[in-house]
Short mmCIF file of C-alpha atoms and ligand atoms in Angstrom, two decimals:
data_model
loop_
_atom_site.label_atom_id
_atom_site.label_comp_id
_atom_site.label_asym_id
_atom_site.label_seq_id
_atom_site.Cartn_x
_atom_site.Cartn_y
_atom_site.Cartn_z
CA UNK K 18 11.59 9.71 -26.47
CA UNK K 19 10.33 11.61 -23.75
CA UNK K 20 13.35 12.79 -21.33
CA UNK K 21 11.10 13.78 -17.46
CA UNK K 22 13.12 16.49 -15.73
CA UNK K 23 11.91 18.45 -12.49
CA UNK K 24 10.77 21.19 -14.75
CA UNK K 25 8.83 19.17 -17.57
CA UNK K 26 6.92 17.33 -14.97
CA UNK K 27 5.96 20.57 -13.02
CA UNK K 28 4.74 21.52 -16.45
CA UNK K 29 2.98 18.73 -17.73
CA UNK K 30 1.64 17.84 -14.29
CA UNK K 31 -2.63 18.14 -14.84
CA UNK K 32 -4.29 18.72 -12.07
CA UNK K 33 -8.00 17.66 -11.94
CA UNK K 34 -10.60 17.98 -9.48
CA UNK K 35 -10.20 17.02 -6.15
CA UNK K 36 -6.55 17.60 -6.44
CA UNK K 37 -6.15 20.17 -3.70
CA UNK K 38 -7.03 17.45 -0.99
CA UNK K 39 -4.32 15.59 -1.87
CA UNK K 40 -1.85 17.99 -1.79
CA UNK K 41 -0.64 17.17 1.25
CA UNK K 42 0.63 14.04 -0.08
CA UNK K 43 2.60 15.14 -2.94
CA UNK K 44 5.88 14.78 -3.33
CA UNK K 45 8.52 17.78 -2.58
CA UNK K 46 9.60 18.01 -6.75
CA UNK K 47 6.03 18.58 -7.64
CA UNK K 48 4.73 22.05 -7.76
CA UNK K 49 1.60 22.55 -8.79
CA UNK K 50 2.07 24.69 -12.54
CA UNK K 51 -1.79 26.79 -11.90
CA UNK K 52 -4.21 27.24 -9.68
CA UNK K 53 -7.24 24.62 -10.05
CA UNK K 54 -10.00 26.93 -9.51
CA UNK K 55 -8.61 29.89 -11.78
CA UNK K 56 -10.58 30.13 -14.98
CA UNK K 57 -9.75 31.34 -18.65
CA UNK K 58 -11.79 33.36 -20.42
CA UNK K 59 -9.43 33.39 -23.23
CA UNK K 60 -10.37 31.80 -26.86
CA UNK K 61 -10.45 28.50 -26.95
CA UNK K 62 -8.97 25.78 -29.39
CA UNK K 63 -11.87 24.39 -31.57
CA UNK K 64 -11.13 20.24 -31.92
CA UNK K 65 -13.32 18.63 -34.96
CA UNK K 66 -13.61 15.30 -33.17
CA UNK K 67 -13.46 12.43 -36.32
CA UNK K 68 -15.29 9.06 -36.04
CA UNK K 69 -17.50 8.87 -33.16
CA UNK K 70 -16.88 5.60 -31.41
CA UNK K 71 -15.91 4.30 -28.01
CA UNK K 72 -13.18 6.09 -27.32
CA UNK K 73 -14.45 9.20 -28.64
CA UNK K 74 -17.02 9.36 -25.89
CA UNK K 75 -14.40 9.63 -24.01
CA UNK K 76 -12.66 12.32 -25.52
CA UNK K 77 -16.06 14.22 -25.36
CA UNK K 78 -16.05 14.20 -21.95
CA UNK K 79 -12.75 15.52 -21.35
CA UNK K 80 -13.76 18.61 -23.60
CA UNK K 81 -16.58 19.31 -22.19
CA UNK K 82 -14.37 20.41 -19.02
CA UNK K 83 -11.19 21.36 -20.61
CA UNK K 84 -10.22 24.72 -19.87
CA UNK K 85 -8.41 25.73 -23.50
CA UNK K 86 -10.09 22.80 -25.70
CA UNK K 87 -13.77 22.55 -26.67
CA UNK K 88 -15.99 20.25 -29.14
CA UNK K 89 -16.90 22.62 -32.28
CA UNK K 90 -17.32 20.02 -34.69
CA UNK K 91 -17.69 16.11 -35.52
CA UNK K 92 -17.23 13.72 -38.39
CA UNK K 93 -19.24 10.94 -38.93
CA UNK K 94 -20.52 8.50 -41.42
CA UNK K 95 -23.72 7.71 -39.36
CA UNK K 96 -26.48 10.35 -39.51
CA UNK K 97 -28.32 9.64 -36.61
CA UNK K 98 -24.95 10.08 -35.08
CA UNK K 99 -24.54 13.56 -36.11
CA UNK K 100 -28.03 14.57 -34.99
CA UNK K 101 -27.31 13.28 -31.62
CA UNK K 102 -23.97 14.59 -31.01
CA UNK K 103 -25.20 17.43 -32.92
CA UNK K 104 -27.61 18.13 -30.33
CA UNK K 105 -26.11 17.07 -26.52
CA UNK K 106 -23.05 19.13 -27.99
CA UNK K 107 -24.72 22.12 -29.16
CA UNK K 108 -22.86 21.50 -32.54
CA UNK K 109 -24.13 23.70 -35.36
CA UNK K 110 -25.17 21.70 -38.92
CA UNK K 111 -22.40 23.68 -40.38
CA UNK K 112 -19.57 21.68 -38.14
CA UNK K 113 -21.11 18.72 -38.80
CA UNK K 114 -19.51 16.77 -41.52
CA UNK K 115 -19.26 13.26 -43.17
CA UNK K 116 -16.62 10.98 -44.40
CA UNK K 117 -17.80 12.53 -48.06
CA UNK K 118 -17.75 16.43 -47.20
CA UNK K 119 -14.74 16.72 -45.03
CA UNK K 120 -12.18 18.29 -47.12
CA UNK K 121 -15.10 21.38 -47.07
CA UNK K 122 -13.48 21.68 -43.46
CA UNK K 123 -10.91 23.89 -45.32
CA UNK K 124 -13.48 26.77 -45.62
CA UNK K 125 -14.52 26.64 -41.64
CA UNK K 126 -12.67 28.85 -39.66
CA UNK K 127 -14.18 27.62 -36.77
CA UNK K 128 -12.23 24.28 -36.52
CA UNK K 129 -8.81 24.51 -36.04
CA UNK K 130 -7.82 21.00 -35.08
CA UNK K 131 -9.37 17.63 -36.61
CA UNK K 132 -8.32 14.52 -33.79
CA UNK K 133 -9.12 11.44 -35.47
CA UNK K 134 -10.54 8.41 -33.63
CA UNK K 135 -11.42 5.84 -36.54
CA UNK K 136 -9.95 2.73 -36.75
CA UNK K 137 -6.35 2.20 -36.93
CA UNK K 138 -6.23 1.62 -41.03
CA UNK K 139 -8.42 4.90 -41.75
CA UNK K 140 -5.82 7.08 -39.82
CA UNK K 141 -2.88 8.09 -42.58
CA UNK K 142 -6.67 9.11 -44.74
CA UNK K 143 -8.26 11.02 -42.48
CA UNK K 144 -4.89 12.62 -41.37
CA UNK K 145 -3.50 13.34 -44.82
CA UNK K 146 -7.35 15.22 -45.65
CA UNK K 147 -6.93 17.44 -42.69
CA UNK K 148 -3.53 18.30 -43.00
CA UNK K 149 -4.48 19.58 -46.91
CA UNK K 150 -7.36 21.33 -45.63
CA UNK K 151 -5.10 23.26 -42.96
CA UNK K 152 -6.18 21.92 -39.84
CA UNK K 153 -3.63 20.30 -36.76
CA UNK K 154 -4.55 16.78 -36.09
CA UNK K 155 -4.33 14.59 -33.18
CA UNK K 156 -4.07 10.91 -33.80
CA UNK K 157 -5.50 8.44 -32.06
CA UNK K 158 -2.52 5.19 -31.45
CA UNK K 159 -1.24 3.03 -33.04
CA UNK K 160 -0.49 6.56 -35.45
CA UNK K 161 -0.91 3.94 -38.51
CA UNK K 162 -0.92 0.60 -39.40
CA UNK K 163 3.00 0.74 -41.32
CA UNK K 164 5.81 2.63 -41.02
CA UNK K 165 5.55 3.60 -43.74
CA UNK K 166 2.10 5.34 -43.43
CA UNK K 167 3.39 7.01 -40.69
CA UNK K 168 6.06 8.86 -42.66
CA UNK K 169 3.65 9.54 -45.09
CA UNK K 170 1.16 11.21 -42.78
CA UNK K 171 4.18 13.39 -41.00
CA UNK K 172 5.44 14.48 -44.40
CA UNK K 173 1.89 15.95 -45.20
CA UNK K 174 1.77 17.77 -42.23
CA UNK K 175 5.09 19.64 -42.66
CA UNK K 176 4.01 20.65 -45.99
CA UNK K 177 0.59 22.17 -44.88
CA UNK K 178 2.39 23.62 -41.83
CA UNK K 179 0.06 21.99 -39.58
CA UNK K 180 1.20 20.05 -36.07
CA UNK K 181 0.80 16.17 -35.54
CA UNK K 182 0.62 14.80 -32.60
CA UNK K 183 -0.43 11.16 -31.19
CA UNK K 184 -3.00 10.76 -28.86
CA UNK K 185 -0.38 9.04 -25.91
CA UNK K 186 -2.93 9.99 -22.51
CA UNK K 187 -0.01 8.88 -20.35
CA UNK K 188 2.58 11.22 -21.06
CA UNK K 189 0.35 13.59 -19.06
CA UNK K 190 -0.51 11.34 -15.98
CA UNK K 191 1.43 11.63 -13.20
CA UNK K 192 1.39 8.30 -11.74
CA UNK K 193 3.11 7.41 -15.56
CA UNK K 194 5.03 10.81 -15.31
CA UNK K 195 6.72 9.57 -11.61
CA UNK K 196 7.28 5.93 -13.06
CA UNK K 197 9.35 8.10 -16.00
CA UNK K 198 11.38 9.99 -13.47
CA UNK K 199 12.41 7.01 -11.00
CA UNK K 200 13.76 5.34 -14.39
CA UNK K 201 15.29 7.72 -16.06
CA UNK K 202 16.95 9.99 -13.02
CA UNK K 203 17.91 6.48 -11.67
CA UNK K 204 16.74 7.09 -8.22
CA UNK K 205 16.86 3.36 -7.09
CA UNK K 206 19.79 3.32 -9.59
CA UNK K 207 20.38 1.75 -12.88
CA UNK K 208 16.72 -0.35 -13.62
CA UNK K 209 17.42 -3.61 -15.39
CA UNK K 210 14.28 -5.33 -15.69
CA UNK K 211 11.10 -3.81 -16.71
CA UNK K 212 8.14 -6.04 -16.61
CA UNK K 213 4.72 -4.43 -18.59
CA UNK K 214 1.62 -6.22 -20.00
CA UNK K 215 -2.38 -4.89 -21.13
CA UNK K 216 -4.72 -7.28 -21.75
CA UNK K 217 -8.20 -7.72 -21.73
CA UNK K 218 -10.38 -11.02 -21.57
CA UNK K 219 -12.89 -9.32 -25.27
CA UNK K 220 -15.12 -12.58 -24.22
CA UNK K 221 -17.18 -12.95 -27.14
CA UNK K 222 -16.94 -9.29 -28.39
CA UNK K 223 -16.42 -9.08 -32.43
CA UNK K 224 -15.31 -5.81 -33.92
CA UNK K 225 -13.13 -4.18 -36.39
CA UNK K 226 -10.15 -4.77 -33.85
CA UNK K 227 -9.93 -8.60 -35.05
CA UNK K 228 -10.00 -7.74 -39.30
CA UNK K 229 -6.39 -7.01 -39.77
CA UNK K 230 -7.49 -5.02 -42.74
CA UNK K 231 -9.15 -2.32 -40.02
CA UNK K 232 -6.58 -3.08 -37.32
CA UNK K 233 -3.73 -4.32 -39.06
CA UNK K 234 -2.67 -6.48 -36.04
CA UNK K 235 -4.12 -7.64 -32.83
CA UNK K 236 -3.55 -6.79 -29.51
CA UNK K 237 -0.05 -6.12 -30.43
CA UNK K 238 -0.89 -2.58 -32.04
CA UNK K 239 -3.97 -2.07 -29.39
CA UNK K 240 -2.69 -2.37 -26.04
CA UNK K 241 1.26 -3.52 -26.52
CA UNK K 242 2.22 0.00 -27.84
CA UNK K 243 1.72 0.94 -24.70
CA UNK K 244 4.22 -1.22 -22.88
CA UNK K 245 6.94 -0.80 -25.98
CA UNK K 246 5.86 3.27 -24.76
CA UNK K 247 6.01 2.55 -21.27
CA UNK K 248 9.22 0.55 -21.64
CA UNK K 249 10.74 3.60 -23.40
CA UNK K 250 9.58 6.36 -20.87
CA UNK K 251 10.79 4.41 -17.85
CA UNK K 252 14.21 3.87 -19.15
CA UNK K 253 14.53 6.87 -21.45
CA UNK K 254 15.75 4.47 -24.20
CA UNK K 255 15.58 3.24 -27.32
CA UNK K 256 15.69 -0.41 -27.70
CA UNK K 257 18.72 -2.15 -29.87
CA UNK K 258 16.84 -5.50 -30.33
CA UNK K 259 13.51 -7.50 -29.54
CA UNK K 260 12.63 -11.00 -29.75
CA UNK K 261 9.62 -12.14 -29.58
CA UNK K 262 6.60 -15.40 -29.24
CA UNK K 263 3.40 -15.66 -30.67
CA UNK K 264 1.01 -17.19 -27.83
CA UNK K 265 -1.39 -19.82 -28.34
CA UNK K 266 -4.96 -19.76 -30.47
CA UNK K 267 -7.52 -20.99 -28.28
CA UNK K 268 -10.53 -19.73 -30.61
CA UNK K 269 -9.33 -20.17 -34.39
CA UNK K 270 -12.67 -18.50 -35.42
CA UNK K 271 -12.02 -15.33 -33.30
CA UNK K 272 -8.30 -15.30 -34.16
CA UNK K 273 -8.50 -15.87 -37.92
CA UNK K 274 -6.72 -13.04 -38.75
CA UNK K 275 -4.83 -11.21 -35.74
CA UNK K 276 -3.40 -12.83 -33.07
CA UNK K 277 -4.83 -13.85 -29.82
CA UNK K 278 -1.37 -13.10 -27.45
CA UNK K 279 2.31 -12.21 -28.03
CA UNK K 280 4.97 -11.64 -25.89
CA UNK K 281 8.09 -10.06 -26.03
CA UNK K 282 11.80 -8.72 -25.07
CA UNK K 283 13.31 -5.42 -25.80
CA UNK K 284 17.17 -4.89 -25.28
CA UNK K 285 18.69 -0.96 -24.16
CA UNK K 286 21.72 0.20 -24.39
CA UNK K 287 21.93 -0.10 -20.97
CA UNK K 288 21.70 -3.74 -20.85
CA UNK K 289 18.07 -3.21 -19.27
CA UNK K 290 15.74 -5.65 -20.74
CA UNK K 291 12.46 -5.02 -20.98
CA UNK K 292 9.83 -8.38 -21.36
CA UNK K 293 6.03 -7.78 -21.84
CA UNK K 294 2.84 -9.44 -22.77
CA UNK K 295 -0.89 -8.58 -24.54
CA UNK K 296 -3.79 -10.23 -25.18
CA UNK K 297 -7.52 -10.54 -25.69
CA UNK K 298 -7.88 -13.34 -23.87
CA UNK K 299 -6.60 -12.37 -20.62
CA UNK K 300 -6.93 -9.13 -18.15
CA UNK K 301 -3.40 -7.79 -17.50
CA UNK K 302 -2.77 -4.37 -16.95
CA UNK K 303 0.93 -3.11 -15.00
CA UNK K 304 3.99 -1.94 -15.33
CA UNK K 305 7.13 -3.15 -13.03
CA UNK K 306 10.78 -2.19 -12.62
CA UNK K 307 13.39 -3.76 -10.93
CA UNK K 308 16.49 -0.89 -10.32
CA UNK K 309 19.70 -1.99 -7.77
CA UNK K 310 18.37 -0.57 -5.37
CA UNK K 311 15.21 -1.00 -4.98
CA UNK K 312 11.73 -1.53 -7.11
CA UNK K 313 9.05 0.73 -8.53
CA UNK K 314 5.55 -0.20 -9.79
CA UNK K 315 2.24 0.47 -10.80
CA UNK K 316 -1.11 -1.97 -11.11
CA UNK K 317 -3.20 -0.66 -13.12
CA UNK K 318 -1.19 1.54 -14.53
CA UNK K 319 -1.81 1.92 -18.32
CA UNK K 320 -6.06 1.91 -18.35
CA UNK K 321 -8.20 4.76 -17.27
CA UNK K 322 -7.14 4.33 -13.96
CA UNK K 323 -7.78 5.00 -10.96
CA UNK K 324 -3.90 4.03 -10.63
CA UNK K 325 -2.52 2.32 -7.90
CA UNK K 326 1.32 2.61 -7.20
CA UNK K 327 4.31 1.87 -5.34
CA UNK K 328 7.97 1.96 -4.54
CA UNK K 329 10.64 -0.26 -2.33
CA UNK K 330 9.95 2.88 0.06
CA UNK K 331 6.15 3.00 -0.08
CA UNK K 332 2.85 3.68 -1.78
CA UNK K 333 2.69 6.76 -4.92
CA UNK K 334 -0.08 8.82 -3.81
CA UNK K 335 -1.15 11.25 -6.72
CA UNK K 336 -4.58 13.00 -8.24
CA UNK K 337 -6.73 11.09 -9.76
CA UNK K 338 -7.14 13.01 -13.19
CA UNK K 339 -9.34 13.49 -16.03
CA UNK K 340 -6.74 11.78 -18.73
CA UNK K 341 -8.39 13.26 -21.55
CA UNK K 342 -8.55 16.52 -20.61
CA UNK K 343 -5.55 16.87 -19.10
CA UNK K 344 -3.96 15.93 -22.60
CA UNK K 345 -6.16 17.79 -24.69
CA UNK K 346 -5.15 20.93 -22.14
CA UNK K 347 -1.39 20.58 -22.72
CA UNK K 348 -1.78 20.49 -25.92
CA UNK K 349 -4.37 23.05 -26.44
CA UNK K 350 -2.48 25.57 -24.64
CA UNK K 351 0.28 24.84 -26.56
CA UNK K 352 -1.07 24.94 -30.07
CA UNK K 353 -2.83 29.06 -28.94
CA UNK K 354 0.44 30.04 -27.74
CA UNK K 355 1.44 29.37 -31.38
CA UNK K 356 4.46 27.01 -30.08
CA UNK K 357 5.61 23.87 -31.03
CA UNK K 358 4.55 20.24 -29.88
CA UNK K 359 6.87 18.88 -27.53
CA UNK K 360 8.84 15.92 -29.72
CA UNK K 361 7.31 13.11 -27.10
CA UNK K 362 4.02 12.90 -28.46
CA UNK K 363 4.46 13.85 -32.42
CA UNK K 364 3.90 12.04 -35.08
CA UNK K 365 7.93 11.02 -34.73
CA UNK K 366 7.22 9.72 -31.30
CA UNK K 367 4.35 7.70 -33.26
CA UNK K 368 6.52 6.66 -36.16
CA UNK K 369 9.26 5.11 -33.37
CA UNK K 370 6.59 2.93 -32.04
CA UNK K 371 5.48 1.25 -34.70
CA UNK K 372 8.32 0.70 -36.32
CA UNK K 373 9.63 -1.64 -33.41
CA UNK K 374 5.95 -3.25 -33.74
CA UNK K 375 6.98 -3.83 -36.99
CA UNK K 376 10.09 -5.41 -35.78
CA UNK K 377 8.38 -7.45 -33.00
CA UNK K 378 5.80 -9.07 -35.31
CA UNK K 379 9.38 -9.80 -37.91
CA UNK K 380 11.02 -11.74 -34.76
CA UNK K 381 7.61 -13.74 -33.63
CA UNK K 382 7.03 -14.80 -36.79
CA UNK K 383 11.10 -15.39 -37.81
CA UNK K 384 12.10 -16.67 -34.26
CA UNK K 385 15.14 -14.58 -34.55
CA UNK K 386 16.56 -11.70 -32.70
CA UNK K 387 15.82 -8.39 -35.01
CA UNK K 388 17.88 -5.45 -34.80
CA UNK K 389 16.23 -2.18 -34.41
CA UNK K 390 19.98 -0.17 -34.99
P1 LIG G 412 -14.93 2.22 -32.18
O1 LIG G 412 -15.19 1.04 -33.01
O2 LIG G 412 -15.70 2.38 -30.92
O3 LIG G 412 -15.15 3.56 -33.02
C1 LIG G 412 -14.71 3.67 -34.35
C2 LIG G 412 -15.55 4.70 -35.10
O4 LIG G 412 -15.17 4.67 -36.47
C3 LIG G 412 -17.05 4.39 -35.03
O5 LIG G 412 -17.76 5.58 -34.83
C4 LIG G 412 -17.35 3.83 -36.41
O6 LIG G 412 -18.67 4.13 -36.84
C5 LIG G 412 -16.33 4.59 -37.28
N1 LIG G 412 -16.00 3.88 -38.52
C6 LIG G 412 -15.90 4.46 -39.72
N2 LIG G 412 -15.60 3.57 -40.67
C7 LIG G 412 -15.56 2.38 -40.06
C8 LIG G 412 -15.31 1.06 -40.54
N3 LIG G 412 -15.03 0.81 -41.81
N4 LIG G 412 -15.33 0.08 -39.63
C9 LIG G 412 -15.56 0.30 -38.33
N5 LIG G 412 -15.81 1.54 -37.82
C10 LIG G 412 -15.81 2.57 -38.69
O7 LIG G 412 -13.36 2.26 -31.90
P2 LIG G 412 -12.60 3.03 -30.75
O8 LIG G 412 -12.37 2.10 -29.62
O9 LIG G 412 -13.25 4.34 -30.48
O10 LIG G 412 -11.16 3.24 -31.45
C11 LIG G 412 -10.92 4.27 -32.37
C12 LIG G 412 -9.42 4.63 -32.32
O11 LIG G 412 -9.13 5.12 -31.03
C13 LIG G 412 -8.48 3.46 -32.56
O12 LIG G 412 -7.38 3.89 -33.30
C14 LIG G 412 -8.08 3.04 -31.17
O13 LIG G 412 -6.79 2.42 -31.14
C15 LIG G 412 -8.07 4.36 -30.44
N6 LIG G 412 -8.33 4.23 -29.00
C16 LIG G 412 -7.52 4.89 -28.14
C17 LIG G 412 -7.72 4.79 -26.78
C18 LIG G 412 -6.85 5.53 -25.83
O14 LIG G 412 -6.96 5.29 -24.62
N7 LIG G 412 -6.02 6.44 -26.28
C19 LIG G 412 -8.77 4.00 -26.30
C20 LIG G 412 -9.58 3.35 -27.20
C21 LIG G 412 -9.36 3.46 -28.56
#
């Protein structure tokens, strides 16, 4: 779990553009770590980005303006694909690769990092293969679909020496990054309620999210790891227990094989309890905490943002940020200086979550309490 102090939120604070009109505005603990406008004309760390979907595009634009990062190479098993990110990329033929060839990434020099963006169930593969061949990998969340897939896939890394970490945007974002030091320095003392739900209305959208056998859950794994992550970062906790309801299926066609909505209760040590909803049937998207002396709260605060938040004492007013880049920055300046991965976003971070999805689905479907000690 990810413990904020002054000095790891100076550090991890990204700073995109615009940033210096806002200034004004920022809080007294926040100094900014570099100056925006400074460039690096240092080498850069080559990312092999693998599966070229959605949120990939996404990830492409954040390299194209990340200061230590940049787009050397792609996987994909659609050649048409590879042409055309071959070409708006300026990726040579020889860093282009398919779901066949990859393991030949071992004899490229020019990729060191593979980040994998397929879905969920083609993770601990695609992982595993670039560990062997050498390479650091980010993973996109949920890290796999079991627990035990997640071990697997750290265990491979440790024996190729390579880093792991999970692709969690928000540990980088300072609107989530202030929500993490209200809770966890107590400044409107002890919290004991959080309150955090994602959901999305997917309308009449059919993809590889709703085939467990891709997704290996529903919006559970999707958008609910965030609030079991958000419900950790605020408090700085891990939860003893969870309980947990299945919601209703309103489209049995849709929801044949993951669920439609779930919602659910996590118990700290503390005595904080944290209670949070998904779905794909409904547009949700915040995360609340109720302290003893006052409130904190964001809406949206888990998306793409722009973020909107406040306290008991008034309105958060930070940068809007490029979320992608500023992650892929942190960790790409981290991975040249040859150091290690802060613990907060490894593949241990990633194992944690889904092991208390594990336990969530266990108490929906039981109806019991399930201890996570
Ligand atoms: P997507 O469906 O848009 O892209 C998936 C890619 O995988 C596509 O290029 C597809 O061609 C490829 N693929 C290969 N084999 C496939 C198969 N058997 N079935 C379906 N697609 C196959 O999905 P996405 O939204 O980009 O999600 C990819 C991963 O990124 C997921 O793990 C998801 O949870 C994660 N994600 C993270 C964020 C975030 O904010 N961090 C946002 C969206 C998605």
């Amino acid at each position: 779990m990810r413990k904020i102090s002054r000095r790891t939120f100076i550090h991890n604070f990204g700073v995109g553009v615009g940033a210096t009109s806002v200034m004004a505005s920022l809080p007294s603990f926040i100094a900014l770590p570099e100056n925006p406008s400074e460039t690096y004309d240092g080498v850069k760390l080559n990312i092999a980005l693998c599966g070229l979907g959605r949120y990939a595009d996404y990830l492409a634009k954040g390299l194209e303006v990340s200061k230590y990062c940049r787009l050397a190479g792609i996987v994909t098993g659609t050649p048409s694909k590879a042409l055309d990110w071959g070409k708006k990329y300026s990726i040579p033929e020889k860093n282009r690769y398919n779901y066949q060839n990859f393991d030949e990434i071992i004899h490229n020099k020019d990729i060191d990092l593979v980040y994998v963006v397929l879905p969920n169930a083609m993770h601990k593969e695609f992982v595993i293969r670039a560990a062997k061949a050498g390479k650091h990998v980010i993973v996109e969340k949920p890290m796999a679909v079991t627990a035990s897939d997640c071990e697997e896939m750290i265990a491979a890394c440790e024996k190729a020496g390579v880093q792991l970490a999970v692709g969690y945007r928000l540990h980088f974002e300072p609107y989530n990054l202030e929500m993490m030091r209200l809770g966890q320095e107590k400044v409107f003392g002890q919290v004991r309620l959080v309150e955090t739900s994602l959901g999305y209305n997917t309308g009449d959208t059919i993809d590889w999210h709703l085939k467990r056998s891709l997704s290996g859950g529903g919006p559970l794994v999707n958008l609910g790891i965030y609030c079991v992550q958000a419900s950790r970062y605020l408090l700085g906790e891990e939860p003893i227990s969870v309980t947990a309801q299945f919601g209703p299926i309103t489209n049995k066609v849709k929801f044949a094989e993951v669920e439609e909505s779930i919602t659910w209760q996590l118990n700290f040590p503390s005595g904080a309890v944290s209670n949070s909803s998904t779905s794909y049937s409904c547009g949700v998207d915040r995360l609340f905490a109720s302290a003893d002396e006052g409130f904190f709260e964001l809406s949206p605060a888990i998306s793409y943002g722009p973020f909107r938040g406040r306290t008991s004492n008034g309105e958060m007013n930070f940068p809007e940020i490029n979320q992608q880049q500023t992650q892929m920055d942190a960790i790409g300046k981290i991975l040249l200086e040859n150091k290690k991965l802060p613990s907060h976003i490894t593949g241990a971070e990633g194992l944690k979550d889904v092991k208390i999805l594990e336990a969530i689905y266990e108490a929906a479907k039981t109806g019991k309490k399930v201890s996570l000690v």
